[in-house]
């Protein structure tokens, strides 16, 4: 499928388990991002990546790990899930050239529930 | 970190009415963006603004980049039922970190 996809779309897990959320984009965009969306907070940046093998922390990175071995994939791992990580997670990507055609495009989201 | 205050939090309007929402920041942004999110989907870009004072339209939507670089507003004219959703403002400084407002939930009554 063209565009940006996330899997799974829904996930229920238990406290302490490791969870990996997948993100895949077909545009060869340089930048990829992970956000979480919680009521009253809008979207908050967890991690971003400017290119393969380059990642940087965002506003709420504690408890999360990312990797980017290939340009098109940007998995997000919760090493030991906690209830406070129950949220909707969005992946986004954009090209490195700044213009209105190259702003961030978002995936459909993954709804994660940690019991 | 930079905080974005978006208001109002929610709006209930009649079809055909105009809508106005705004975002203010405690610090300067280089870029202002407005997104719309439909239920169960990711945000979709509506308008991007790159210059202080810039006024940009996209159909019935008009957005402005405030002259102080610390605010932006979005207007929707002659609202229709499909305008329903959550509207987010977002600001970016000279880095890659983009900050989002908490969103304005719009309900349009036919």
XYZ file of N, CA and C in Angstrom:
675
model
N 0.847 -1.201 0.000
C 0.000 0.000 0.000
C 0.872 1.236 0.000
N 0.461 2.217 -0.784
C 1.208 3.458 -0.828
C 0.889 4.292 0.403
N 1.864 5.100 0.836
C 1.607 6.000 1.926
C 2.293 5.550 3.206
N 1.643 5.796 4.313
C 2.220 5.451 5.607
C 1.254 4.542 6.353
N 1.742 3.415 6.792
C 0.894 2.435 7.459
C 1.451 2.102 8.824
N 0.551 1.726 9.719
C 0.933 1.335 11.072
C 0.310 -0.017 11.400
N 1.052 -0.808 12.161
C 0.492 -2.078 12.618
C 1.040 -2.411 13.994
N 0.229 -3.066 14.844
C -1.188 -3.337 14.609
C -2.021 -2.060 14.758
N -3.282 -2.093 14.401
C -4.147 -0.936 14.619
C -4.655 -0.908 16.056
N -4.792 -2.078 16.654
C -5.237 -2.189 18.044
C -4.375 -3.237 18.749
N -4.044 -2.929 20.020
C -3.228 -3.869 20.778
C -3.587 -3.755 22.246
N -3.793 -4.901 22.869
C -3.993 -4.952 24.315
C -2.853 -5.789 24.885
N -2.199 -5.259 25.907
C -1.098 -5.982 26.509
C -1.157 -5.816 28.018
N -0.226 -6.456 28.688
C -0.207 -6.391 30.155
C 1.018 -5.626 30.627
N 0.893 -5.063 31.799
C 2.009 -4.341 32.417
C 3.258 -5.207 32.450
N 4.367 -4.637 32.046
C 5.641 -5.332 32.092
C 6.035 -6.014 30.791
N 5.106 -6.175 29.897
C 5.419 -6.852 28.631
C 6.082 -5.890 27.653
N 6.860 -6.456 26.748
C 7.451 -5.656 25.684
C 6.492 -5.622 24.493
N 6.346 -4.429 23.926
C 5.444 -4.251 22.784
C 6.178 -3.467 21.715
N 6.022 -3.869 20.472
C 6.604 -3.112 19.362
C 5.503 -2.702 18.399
N 5.471 -1.408 18.122
C 4.535 -0.851 17.155
C 5.312 -0.558 15.867
N 4.714 -0.944 14.754
C 5.418 -0.825 13.480
C 4.906 0.354 12.679
N 5.813 0.965 11.922
C 5.468 2.062 11.027
C 6.244 1.886 9.730
N 5.555 2.014 8.623
C 6.170 1.820 7.307
C 5.676 2.893 6.360
N 6.616 3.548 5.646
C 6.216 4.556 4.654
C 6.880 4.247 3.317
N 6.133 4.565 2.259
C 6.579 4.205 0.907
C 7.089 5.402 0.112
N 7.176 6.573 0.764
C 7.584 7.780 0.034
C 9.095 8.030 0.037
N 9.834 7.215 0.772
C 11.275 7.449 0.972
C 11.534 8.781 1.677
N 10.617 9.193 2.540
C 10.804 10.409 3.321
C 11.979 10.247 4.265
N 12.738 11.343 4.407
C 13.900 11.304 5.305
C 13.473 11.227 6.764
N 12.505 12.057 7.127
C 12.126 12.176 8.539
C 10.950 11.268 8.884
N 11.047 10.661 10.058
C 9.914 9.920 10.610
C 9.764 10.267 12.074
N 8.526 10.185 12.551
C 8.192 10.664 13.900
C 7.233 9.685 14.569
N 7.311 9.636 15.890
C 6.324 8.936 16.692
C 5.719 9.914 17.689
N 4.370 9.935 17.733
C 3.643 10.755 18.683
C 2.696 9.863 19.479
N 2.343 10.354 20.657
C 1.232 9.760 21.377
C 0.156 10.818 21.556
N -1.095 10.372 21.517
C -2.217 11.290 21.644
C -3.047 10.897 22.846
N -3.162 11.819 23.782
C -3.954 11.612 24.990
C -4.913 12.777 25.130
N -6.077 12.506 25.733
C -7.074 13.555 25.922
C -6.473 14.750 26.641
N -6.716 15.914 26.098
C -6.260 17.135 26.757
C -4.819 17.503 26.484
N -4.095 16.638 25.760
C -2.674 16.909 25.504
C -2.353 17.064 24.025
N -3.288 16.882 23.160
C -2.954 16.922 21.745
C -2.008 15.793 21.414
N -1.055 16.051 20.525
C -0.060 15.041 20.174
C 1.279 15.449 20.766
N 1.946 14.524 21.388
C 3.250 14.794 21.976
C 4.297 13.902 21.333
N 5.417 14.508 20.999
C 6.470 13.809 20.275
C 7.234 12.869 21.199
N 7.382 11.625 20.763
C 8.117 10.633 21.543
C 9.563 10.555 21.041
N 9.716 10.268 19.761
C 11.026 10.184 19.114
C 10.884 10.630 17.673
N 11.993 11.061 17.086
C 12.007 11.283 15.655
C 13.337 10.836 15.081
N 13.339 10.720 13.769
C 14.529 10.252 13.067
C 14.703 11.085 11.805
N 15.901 11.607 11.614
C 16.177 12.440 10.443
C 16.626 11.606 9.240
N 17.050 10.380 9.503
C 17.520 9.490 8.435
C 17.781 8.131 9.057
N 18.060 7.163 8.231
C 18.381 5.829 8.749
C 19.546 5.947 9.726
N 19.424 5.256 10.853
C 20.442 5.202 11.905
C 20.637 6.506 12.659
N 19.744 7.490 12.471
C 19.816 8.741 13.231
C 18.485 8.946 13.932
N 18.508 8.926 15.268
C 17.271 9.134 16.023
C 17.513 10.141 17.139
N 16.445 10.826 17.543
C 16.530 11.823 18.617
C 15.293 11.755 19.487
N 15.505 12.062 20.768
C 14.394 12.035 21.709
C 13.485 13.232 21.506
N 12.208 12.986 21.785
C 11.239 14.069 21.787
C 10.875 14.439 23.206
N 9.683 14.981 23.344
C 9.232 15.515 24.632
C 8.976 14.422 25.680
N 8.508 13.237 25.240
C 8.077 12.196 26.187
C 8.705 10.848 25.829
N 10.012 10.777 25.803
C 10.710 9.589 25.315
C 10.940 8.503 26.377
N 10.806 8.833 27.654
C 11.086 7.841 28.707
C 10.207 6.611 28.558
N 10.828 5.427 28.591
C 10.084 4.180 28.502
C 9.919 3.668 27.085
N 10.448 4.407 26.122
C 10.336 4.027 24.711
C 11.723 3.891 24.092
N 11.794 3.018 23.082
C 13.026 2.830 22.321
C 12.654 2.778 20.852
N 13.487 3.357 19.986
C 13.240 3.298 18.549
C 14.506 2.823 17.845
N 14.307 2.420 16.616
C 15.425 2.074 15.741
C 15.041 2.457 14.323
N 16.035 2.658 13.478
C 15.732 2.972 12.076
C 16.871 2.420 11.213
N 16.818 1.133 10.988
C 17.854 0.495 10.168
C 17.577 0.696 8.672
N 16.317 0.893 8.323
C 15.951 1.160 6.921
C 15.131 2.443 6.862
N 15.268 3.198 5.792
C 14.568 4.468 5.654
C 13.066 4.321 5.819
N 12.507 3.243 5.310
C 11.054 3.130 5.255
C 10.395 2.639 6.544
N 11.185 2.133 7.482
C 10.604 1.566 8.708
C 11.102 2.288 9.941
N 10.197 2.456 10.910
C 10.557 3.163 12.145
C 9.769 2.530 13.298
N 10.196 1.373 13.784
C 9.462 0.714 14.871
C 9.671 1.403 16.220
N 8.626 1.390 17.023
C 8.644 1.948 18.381
C 8.428 0.807 19.360
N 9.326 0.667 20.333
C 9.232 -0.415 21.306
C 9.020 0.131 22.703
N 8.045 -0.436 23.379
C 7.860 -0.192 24.805
C 8.527 -1.382 25.493
N 9.629 -1.147 26.157
C 10.427 -2.269 26.678
C 9.723 -2.989 27.823
N 9.016 -2.237 28.647
C 8.272 -2.812 29.764
C 7.040 -1.939 29.950
N 5.952 -2.324 29.299
C 4.778 -1.461 29.210
C 4.208 -1.119 30.591
N 3.754 0.119 30.726
C 3.091 0.571 31.950
C 1.712 1.102 31.582
N 0.831 1.184 32.574
C -0.538 1.635 32.314
C -0.559 3.061 31.747
N 0.408 3.866 32.182
C 0.444 5.249 31.698
C 0.790 5.345 30.205
N 1.201 4.232 29.616
C 1.494 4.216 28.189
C 0.275 3.806 27.354
N -0.847 3.600 28.007
C -2.104 3.425 27.283
C -2.392 4.720 26.537
N -2.537 4.623 25.217
C -2.665 5.831 24.410
C -2.935 5.435 22.963
N -3.114 6.450 22.139
C -3.138 6.229 20.693
C -1.819 6.743 20.143
N -1.134 5.903 19.388
C 0.191 6.233 18.874
C 0.117 6.493 17.371
N 0.690 7.627 16.968
C 0.716 7.992 15.557
C 2.146 8.084 15.071
N 2.346 7.515 13.913
C 3.600 7.649 13.199
C 3.395 8.695 12.103
N 4.437 9.452 11.787
C 4.356 10.452 10.730
C 5.671 10.484 9.980
N 5.627 11.008 8.768
C 6.858 11.147 8.000
C 6.792 12.425 7.179
N 7.954 12.946 6.816
C 7.998 14.058 5.869
C 9.352 14.074 5.168
N 9.343 14.740 4.031
C 10.569 14.904 3.275
C 11.415 15.991 3.929
N 12.692 16.032 3.627
C 13.550 17.022 4.282
C 13.388 18.408 3.699
N 12.804 18.543 2.492
C 12.583 19.873 1.933
C 11.325 20.448 2.563
N 11.436 21.692 3.049
C 10.300 22.301 3.732
C 9.405 23.009 2.727
N 8.178 22.581 2.639
C 7.177 23.283 1.840
C 5.826 22.733 2.241
N 4.791 23.391 1.798
C 3.450 22.955 2.193
C 3.130 21.572 1.653
N 3.876 21.102 0.668
C 3.618 19.761 0.145
C 4.409 18.711 0.913
N 5.268 19.152 1.768
C 6.172 18.230 2.428
C 6.051 18.242 3.931
N 4.932 18.689 4.432
C 4.744 18.638 5.868
C 4.418 17.211 6.280
N 4.305 17.027 7.574
C 4.164 15.677 8.091
C 2.857 15.026 7.649
N 2.990 13.785 7.189
C 1.840 12.962 6.858
C 1.723 11.891 7.928
N 0.530 11.714 8.444
C 0.330 10.823 9.570
C -0.244 9.481 9.146
N 0.139 8.447 9.878
C -0.480 7.143 9.719
C -1.827 7.106 10.412
N -2.537 5.980 10.322
C -3.893 5.887 10.888
C -3.921 5.696 12.400
N -2.777 5.412 13.014
C -2.730 5.280 14.462
C -2.817 3.837 14.949
N -2.257 3.609 16.128
C -2.370 2.333 16.847
C -2.922 2.635 18.232
N -4.045 2.007 18.538
C -4.622 2.198 19.875
C -4.075 1.108 20.790
N -3.294 1.505 21.783
C -2.654 0.565 22.707
C -3.280 0.676 24.087
N -3.675 -0.466 24.624
C -4.196 -0.529 25.991
C -3.286 -1.420 26.814
N -2.814 -0.884 27.937
C -1.960 -1.655 28.850
C -2.757 -1.933 30.113
N -2.999 -3.213 30.369
C -3.818 -3.599 31.530
C -2.967 -3.804 32.781
N 9.230 23.203 28.150
C 9.182 23.294 26.698
C 8.119 24.277 26.247
N 8.066 24.488 24.938
C 7.082 25.434 24.406
C 5.688 24.877 24.585
N 4.761 25.725 25.000
C 3.386 25.310 25.190
C 2.500 26.018 24.189
N 1.564 25.274 23.618
C 0.588 25.864 22.724
C -0.767 25.840 23.400
N -1.415 26.991 23.464
C -2.752 27.074 24.024
C -3.744 27.249 22.897
N -4.589 26.257 22.728
C -5.563 26.292 21.646
C -6.938 26.510 22.231
N -7.705 27.404 21.605
C -9.059 27.647 22.084
C -9.991 27.936 20.915
N -11.279 27.634 21.091
C -11.848 26.985 22.268
C -11.570 25.478 22.255
N -11.868 24.820 23.366
C -11.683 23.363 23.425
C -12.717 22.649 22.575
N -13.927 23.198 22.546
C -14.987 22.584 21.739
C -15.949 23.659 21.274
N -16.628 23.359 20.171
C -17.600 24.288 19.606
C -18.781 23.497 19.060
N -19.969 24.013 19.333
C -21.192 23.426 18.778
C -21.854 24.515 17.944
N -21.910 24.303 16.656
C -22.442 25.355 15.796
C -23.492 24.787 14.860
N -24.235 25.711 14.260
C -25.266 25.343 13.290
C -24.635 25.328 11.896
N -25.085 24.417 11.078
C -24.619 24.375 9.688
C -24.792 25.750 9.049
N -23.771 26.184 8.321
C -23.832 27.483 7.665
C -23.128 28.592 8.426
N -22.898 28.374 9.717
C -22.213 29.397 10.521
C -20.712 29.384 10.228
N -20.081 30.513 10.551
C -18.622 30.594 10.448
C -17.999 30.180 11.784
N -16.776 29.680 11.704
C -16.071 29.180 12.882
C -14.716 29.859 12.969
N -14.300 30.155 14.183
C -12.973 30.718 14.370
C -12.314 30.058 15.572
N -11.079 29.639 15.420
C -10.321 29.070 16.524
C -8.892 29.605 16.456
N -8.211 29.611 17.606
C -6.875 30.172 17.563
C -5.917 29.438 18.481
N -4.675 29.754 18.285
C -3.594 29.114 19.027
C -2.596 30.183 19.429
N -2.149 30.137 20.687
C -1.109 31.064 21.112
C 0.025 30.284 21.739
N 1.200 30.861 21.645
C 2.394 30.194 22.144
C 3.143 31.105 23.099
N 3.896 30.495 23.999
C 4.726 31.273 24.910
C 6.033 31.705 24.243
N 6.341 31.129 23.100
C 7.565 31.500 22.389
C 7.321 31.500 20.887
N 8.339 31.925 20.178
C 8.223 32.134 18.735
C 8.282 30.822 17.961
N 7.471 30.734 16.908
C 7.558 29.615 15.976
C 7.910 30.114 14.584
N 8.541 29.231 13.839
C 8.962 29.498 12.474
C 7.891 29.093 11.473
N 7.091 28.125 11.867
C 6.057 27.546 11.008
C 4.827 27.256 11.848
N 3.668 27.589 11.281
C 2.396 27.228 11.926
C 1.643 26.322 10.967
N 1.008 25.303 11.540
C 0.270 24.343 10.727
C -1.081 24.094 11.365
N -2.060 23.801 10.531
C -3.379 23.412 11.020
C -3.736 22.053 10.433
N -4.153 21.131 11.328
C -4.527 19.780 10.936
C -5.973 19.518 11.353
N -6.600 18.591 10.628
C -7.911 18.097 11.038
C -7.835 16.584 11.232
N -8.489 16.106 12.289
C -8.504 14.680 12.563
C -9.937 14.172 12.608
N -10.232 13.198 11.754
C -11.524 12.531 11.788
C -11.422 11.336 12.730
N -12.552 10.881 13.274
C -12.521 9.765 14.236
C -11.819 8.538 13.670
N -10.909 7.958 14.446
C -10.231 6.732 14.039
C -9.168 6.903 12.984
N -8.815 8.147 12.690
C -7.800 8.386 11.663
C -6.717 9.310 12.179
N -5.638 9.391 11.402
C -4.571 10.318 11.757
C -4.892 11.721 11.289
N -4.206 12.728 11.860
C -4.425 14.114 11.428
C -4.041 14.309 9.962
N -4.787 15.182 9.309
C -4.522 15.511 7.902
C -4.234 16.999 7.817
N -3.182 17.356 7.100
C -2.792 18.761 7.001
C -3.828 19.556 6.214
N -4.214 20.713 6.780
C -5.140 21.614 6.094
C -4.391 22.789 5.470
N -3.607 23.455 6.304
C -2.910 24.664 5.857
C -1.561 24.743 6.559
N -0.550 25.184 5.813
C 0.782 25.426 6.366
C 1.153 26.887 6.142
N 1.730 27.515 7.149
C 2.095 28.933 7.110
C 3.559 29.086 7.474
N 4.302 29.863 6.668
C 5.752 29.926 6.846
C 6.282 31.323 7.118
N 5.406 32.336 7.051
C 5.896 33.703 7.150
C 4.996 34.510 8.064
N 5.577 35.295 8.981
C 4.796 36.133 9.872
C 3.894 37.041 9.053
N 2.618 37.103 9.452
C 1.654 37.916 8.733
C 0.977 37.208 7.575
N 1.480 36.061 7.203
C 0.931 35.334 6.045
C -0.518 34.939 6.288
N -1.343 35.150 5.270
C -2.752 34.766 5.301
C -2.958 33.796 4.143
N -3.408 32.598 4.434
C -3.532 31.565 3.397
C -4.905 30.935 3.448
N -5.462 30.689 2.272
C -6.775 30.055 2.187
C -6.690 28.710 1.493
N -7.612 27.843 1.901
C -7.754 26.521 1.278
C -9.246 26.248 1.237
N -9.893 26.640 0.150
C -11.346 26.516 0.057
C -12.025 27.433 1.054
N -12.849 26.837 1.932
C -13.560 27.649 2.927
C -12.705 27.920 4.164
N -11.492 27.439 4.172
C -10.605 27.618 5.321
C -9.623 28.756 5.064
N -9.422 29.560 6.089
C -8.421 30.626 6.029
C -7.636 30.602 7.322
N -6.325 30.698 7.204
C -5.481 30.707 8.396
C -4.477 31.834 8.291
N -4.077 32.357 9.432
C -3.079 33.421 9.454
C -1.967 33.111 10.446
N -0.773 33.484 10.076
C 0.422 33.388 10.911
C 0.552 34.746 11.583
N 0.426 34.799 12.894
C 0.441 36.069 13.604
C 1.741 36.834 13.427
N 1.625 38.151 13.466
C 2.769 39.023 13.206
C 3.850 38.879 14.289
N 3.445 38.510 15.495
C 4.416 38.326 16.591
C 5.085 36.960 16.507
N 4.644 36.103 15.625
C 5.105 34.709 15.467
C 4.688 33.816 16.633
N 3.831 34.333 17.496
C 3.433 33.561 18.675
C 1.977 33.125 18.606
N 1.304 33.386 17.488
C -0.085 32.963 17.417
C -0.525 32.720 15.983
N -1.642 32.010 15.878
C -2.221 31.715 14.576
C -3.714 31.484 14.771
N -4.494 31.791 13.742
C -5.908 31.458 13.828
C -6.350 30.733 12.570
N -7.461 30.004 12.725
C -8.084 29.299 11.603
C -9.551 29.679 11.567
N -10.025 30.081 10.412
C -11.438 30.361 10.202
C -12.010 29.379 9.203
N -13.220 28.920 9.479
C -13.959 28.090 8.530
C -15.247 28.833 8.215
N -15.488 29.100 6.967
C -16.702 29.835 6.601
C -17.778 28.863 6.140
N -19.021 29.233 6.412
C -20.194 28.469 5.952
C -20.032 26.981 6.236
N -19.952 26.639 7.507
C -19.665 25.263 7.921
C -20.694 24.274 7.354
N -20.211 23.058 7.113
C -21.050 21.958 6.632
C -20.833 20.756 7.542
N -21.736 19.792 7.523
C -21.617 18.644 8.449
C -20.276 17.918 8.385
N -19.653 17.846 7.238
C -18.380 17.114 7.140
C -17.204 17.891 7.734
N -17.456 19.087 8.217
C -16.402 19.830 8.924
C -16.197 19.290 10.340
N -17.103 18.434 10.782
C -17.006 17.841 12.118
C -15.669 17.131 12.283
N -15.052 17.323 13.447
C -13.784 16.655 13.720
C -13.017 17.443 14.767
N -11.779 17.065 14.950
C -10.902 17.781 15.881
C -9.851 18.517 15.063
N -9.699 19.792 15.337
C -8.737 20.629 14.629
C -7.561 20.910 15.562
N -6.376 20.676 15.047
C -5.161 20.898 15.830
C -4.306 21.976 15.178
N -3.790 22.862 16.009
C -2.727 23.731 15.531
C -1.401 23.074 15.895
N -0.369 23.428 15.168
C 0.966 22.918 15.466
C 1.977 23.986 15.093
N 3.007 24.085 15.901
C 4.059 25.050 15.620
C 5.404 24.379 15.610
N 6.273 24.877 14.738
C 7.628 24.326 14.668
C 8.625 25.465 14.707
N 9.680 25.271 15.508
C 10.727 26.287 15.505
C 11.769 25.908 14.457
N 13.009 26.323 14.630
C 13.997 26.083 13.605
C 14.510 24.641 13.613
N 14.072 23.875 14.593
C 14.460 22.472 14.622
C 13.387 21.620 13.989
N 13.349 20.361 14.350
C 12.359 19.453 13.795
C 11.224 19.145 14.761
N 11.338 19.697 15.945
C 10.364 19.408 16.979
C 9.101 20.213 16.735
N 7.982 19.553 16.534
C 6.726 20.219 16.294
C 5.855 20.055 17.530
N 5.259 21.154 17.992
C 4.392 21.099 19.170
C 2.957 21.276 18.726
N 2.050 20.515 19.331
C 0.642 20.561 18.978
C -0.178 21.189 20.098
N -1.237 21.883 19.697
C -2.242 22.304 20.653
C -3.089 21.106 21.058
N -3.925 21.300 22.068
C -4.743 20.192 22.590
C -5.943 19.883 21.703
N -6.222 20.758 20.736
C -7.297 20.483 19.787
C -8.575 21.225 20.093
N -9.336 21.511 19.036
C -10.675 22.074 19.137
C -11.630 21.070 18.504
N -12.571 20.580 19.312
C -13.537 19.601 18.802
C -14.734 20.360 18.251
N -14.983 20.197 16.961
C -16.062 20.918 16.284
C -17.230 19.988 15.995
N -18.414 20.427 16.427
C -19.661 19.711 16.121
C -20.536 20.643 15.312
N -21.049 20.154 14.197
C -21.903 20.960 13.326
C -23.290 20.334 13.286
N -24.276 21.099 13.712
C -25.655 20.597 13.712
C -26.330 20.940 12.388
N -26.914 19.942 11.737
C -27.557 20.207 10.438
C -28.774 21.118 10.596
